[in-house]
C-alpha cells in the first residue's frame, strides 16, 4: 500500500513538473520596452519585440519624418502607409540607419513596426 502511494505521489509530482516546464517554454514575451506615440512622433525602444507596434499621425503633403533605426538583434520590418494604402516607406529586415521619409499625399499615416526576436529602437519624428 505504501509503495503504491509513493509511486502515485512521484507520478503526480513528475506531471506537475512537466506541466510547469512546458508552460514556461510556450510563453514568448511579445514586447518589453517603451512606446511613445502621438501626433508628432512615434518612439519605440525595445529589449524584446515579437509583435507589431503601431501609431498614427496626420501628415500633410511635403512634410518629412526623421527616421532613426538601431537594431542590435533579430529582424524588424517597417511599413508606413496612409488610409488609402499609399506606402510612404516599407523596409523588410531593416538595419541600423537614419533617413527622411517624404510625405507625398496628405492624410492619416499608420506607422507599423514588426519584430521577430528583435532588440533595438525605431524613432519617427515629424520635422
Coordinates of C-alpha atoms in Angstrom, one line a residue:
X1 CA 0.0 0.0 0.0
X2 CA 2.8 2.4 0.9
X3 CA 4.7 1.7 -2.3
X4 CA 1.5 2.5 -4.4
X5 CA 1.1 5.8 -2.5
X6 CA 4.7 6.8 -3.0
X7 CA 4.5 5.8 -6.7
X8 CA 1.4 7.8 -7.2
X9 CA 2.9 10.9 -5.5
X10 CA 6.0 10.6 -7.7
X11 CA 3.9 10.4 -10.8
X12 CA 1.9 13.4 -9.8
X13 CA 5.0 15.4 -8.9
X14 CA 6.6 14.5 -12.2
X15 CA 3.4 15.5 -14.1
X16 CA 3.3 18.9 -12.4
X17 CA 7.0 19.5 -13.1
X18 CA 6.5 18.7 -16.8
X19 CA 3.5 21.0 -17.0
X20 CA 5.4 23.8 -15.4
X21 CA 8.3 23.3 -17.7
X22 CA 6.3 23.1 -20.8
X23 CA 4.3 26.2 -19.9
X24 CA 7.5 28.2 -19.4
X25 CA 8.7 27.2 -22.9
X26 CA 5.4 28.1 -24.6
X27 CA 5.2 31.6 -23.2
X28 CA 7.0 34.1 -25.5
X29 CA 7.1 37.7 -24.4
X30 CA 5.7 39.8 -27.1
X31 CA 7.0 43.2 -26.1
X32 CA 9.3 44.6 -23.4
X33 CA 10.3 48.2 -23.7
X34 CA 8.8 51.7 -24.1
X35 CA 6.5 53.1 -26.7
X36 CA 5.5 56.8 -27.0
X37 CA 3.3 57.8 -29.9
X38 CA 1.4 61.0 -30.5
X39 CA 0.6 63.4 -33.4
X40 CA 4.3 64.4 -33.7
X41 CA 6.4 61.3 -33.0
X42 CA 6.5 57.6 -32.6
X43 CA 9.3 56.4 -30.4
X44 CA 9.8 52.7 -29.9
X45 CA 12.6 51.3 -27.7
X46 CA 12.6 47.6 -27.0
X47 CA 14.6 44.8 -25.5
X48 CA 12.1 42.3 -26.8
X49 CA 9.8 42.8 -29.9
X50 CA 7.9 39.8 -31.1
X51 CA 4.8 41.6 -32.2
X52 CA 3.6 44.7 -34.2
X53 CA 3.5 48.1 -32.5
X54 CA 1.8 51.0 -34.4
X55 CA 0.9 54.6 -34.2
X56 CA -1.0 57.0 -36.4
X57 CA -0.1 60.6 -37.4
X58 CA -1.9 63.1 -39.6
X59 CA 0.7 64.4 -42.1
X60 CA 0.5 66.9 -44.9
X61 CA 2.0 66.7 -48.3
X62 CA 5.6 67.9 -48.2
X63 CA 6.2 67.1 -44.6
X64 CA 9.2 65.0 -43.7
X65 CA 9.7 62.4 -41.0
X66 CA 13.1 62.0 -39.4
X67 CA 13.6 58.2 -39.1
X68 CA 16.3 56.6 -36.9
X69 CA 16.6 52.9 -36.7
X70 CA 19.0 51.0 -34.4
X71 CA 18.7 47.2 -34.5
X72 CA 21.0 45.1 -32.3
X73 CA 19.3 41.8 -32.6
X74 CA 16.6 40.0 -34.5
X75 CA 14.5 41.1 -37.5
X76 CA 12.4 44.2 -37.9
X77 CA 10.0 45.2 -40.7
X78 CA 8.6 48.7 -41.0
X79 CA 5.6 49.9 -43.0
X80 CA 4.3 53.5 -43.2
X81 CA 1.2 53.9 -45.2
X82 CA -1.9 56.2 -45.3
X83 CA -5.5 55.4 -45.1
X84 CA -5.8 54.9 -48.9
X85 CA -3.0 52.3 -48.8
X86 CA -0.3 54.6 -50.4
X87 CA 3.0 53.4 -49.0
X88 CA 5.4 56.2 -47.9
X89 CA 8.0 53.7 -46.7
X90 CA 8.5 49.9 -46.5
X91 CA 11.5 48.1 -45.2
X92 CA 12.0 44.4 -44.5
X93 CA 14.7 43.1 -42.2
X94 CA 15.9 46.7 -41.7
X95 CA 19.3 47.5 -40.3
X96 CA 20.7 50.5 -38.3
X97 CA 20.2 53.7 -40.3
X98 CA 18.9 57.3 -40.4
X99 CA 16.9 58.9 -43.2
X100 CA 14.0 61.1 -44.0
X101 CA 10.6 59.9 -45.2
X102 CA 9.0 62.4 -47.6
X103 CA 5.2 62.6 -47.5
X104 CA 3.7 62.9 -51.0
X105 CA 0.0 62.8 -50.0
X106 CA -1.9 64.5 -47.1
X107 CA -3.6 62.0 -44.8
X108 CA -3.5 59.9 -41.7
X109 CA -0.5 57.6 -41.8
X110 CA -0.1 54.4 -39.9
X111 CA 3.5 53.5 -38.7
X112 CA 3.9 49.8 -38.1
X113 CA 7.0 48.2 -36.6
X114 CA 7.0 44.4 -36.6
X115 CA 9.7 42.5 -34.8
X116 CA 10.9 38.9 -34.5
X117 CA 13.2 38.2 -31.6
X118 CA 14.3 41.8 -32.0
X119 CA 16.1 44.3 -29.8
X120 CA 16.8 48.0 -30.5
X121 CA 14.9 51.1 -31.3
X122 CA 12.9 52.8 -34.1
X123 CA 12.1 56.5 -33.9
X124 CA 9.9 58.6 -36.2
X125 CA 9.8 62.3 -35.5
X126 CA 7.9 64.9 -37.6
X127 CA 10.0 67.8 -38.8

